[in-house]
């Protein structure tokens, strides 16, 4: 009699990005790993959606419960990453709403929400001009964003304008993805990379001061 594998995964409900919607994935093999120094046990499952698209998901086991008590996280194709909690909640919420519009194929709305996220970022940095592009330009002048981000903003200006005003221009999924990628990059730059760089400079300055003091003692 074949023993029951208590860790064997069953069908999982998740989103297939190629089908662009929720599907019930059927398992086609799995593996487990566990390193007590790196966290709880992990189960990696290879799934297939009803249209034979391959999906790889990761689950963790917590407190001795079964893997099925943990929501599956799609590793491949990669899903949206979580924004850092260092980014203010209102901006994270606006960006997530833009993502929801993208997933719903509302591409113009996704670009519009991305622009709203940018406006919020500018305002929280103390910059509020009569247009978003002027606000971004003032942030560049003030050293809050670098030249590459400004060039990116300039390139996407037409896409944002098309989403903000009534016209016959049809925005595509790629337009929406580009707009969201820029807003996400801007948020990371303002609230994550800049903070980390400043912390690094402060730490190195402190270490140098201690080293100089010890050297002159």
Phi, psi and omega in degrees: 000128182287126180295150179282129177272103185291345181261358181296130182283152173255185177303145182232138175269123178201176183266129173263116183293335179282326174278345180059044178182173180290141179221167173254107183276135178264132181289141177226051179111153179206165173218158180235152176216152179204124173229110184301340179277350184242002177126193184289167177302153180234145173236126179250122185239133174267122181244161170231133174281169182303341178260017176070021173280133182281137179225133177246125182236154179239137173226148177247148177259128182243138171053034177077006179280174180281160179299330183290352175279352180253136179295138179291138177248119182285119179269322178220136343304145186299143177257175182303133177278157177282134175288150180299143177290352174288341176280130182306142184305317179302324179286322177295322179294317179296319180293321179294324177295323176296321178297319179298320177297319178297315180296331179274003180067021175268078192291320178296318178295323179297317179294319179298317179292328176296319177296323178296321177300317179295318178301318179296320180296318179297314182298319180290344174267006178081021182240122179212094176265179183282349172225155179298318183297323177292325177296316178296322178297320178293325177294324176294316179299325181275001178079014180281332174230158182265179185296325181293318177295322178296317178300320178298316179298319179296319181296325183268004183301316181297323178295315180295320179296321179297327180281337186271342186231149180290124181198181182264005182283127180262120179275145184258172176300321180295322176301314181295317180297320179295318180296317179292323179297321179292314181297323178293319178296320179295317179297316178298318182295315184290320192248343182247301184293317180296316179297320181292321179295317179297322178295321178297315180299317180296318180294317181293323178295318178296315180298320179294320178298317179295318181295318179294321181295319180292325181289331181266357182288000000 
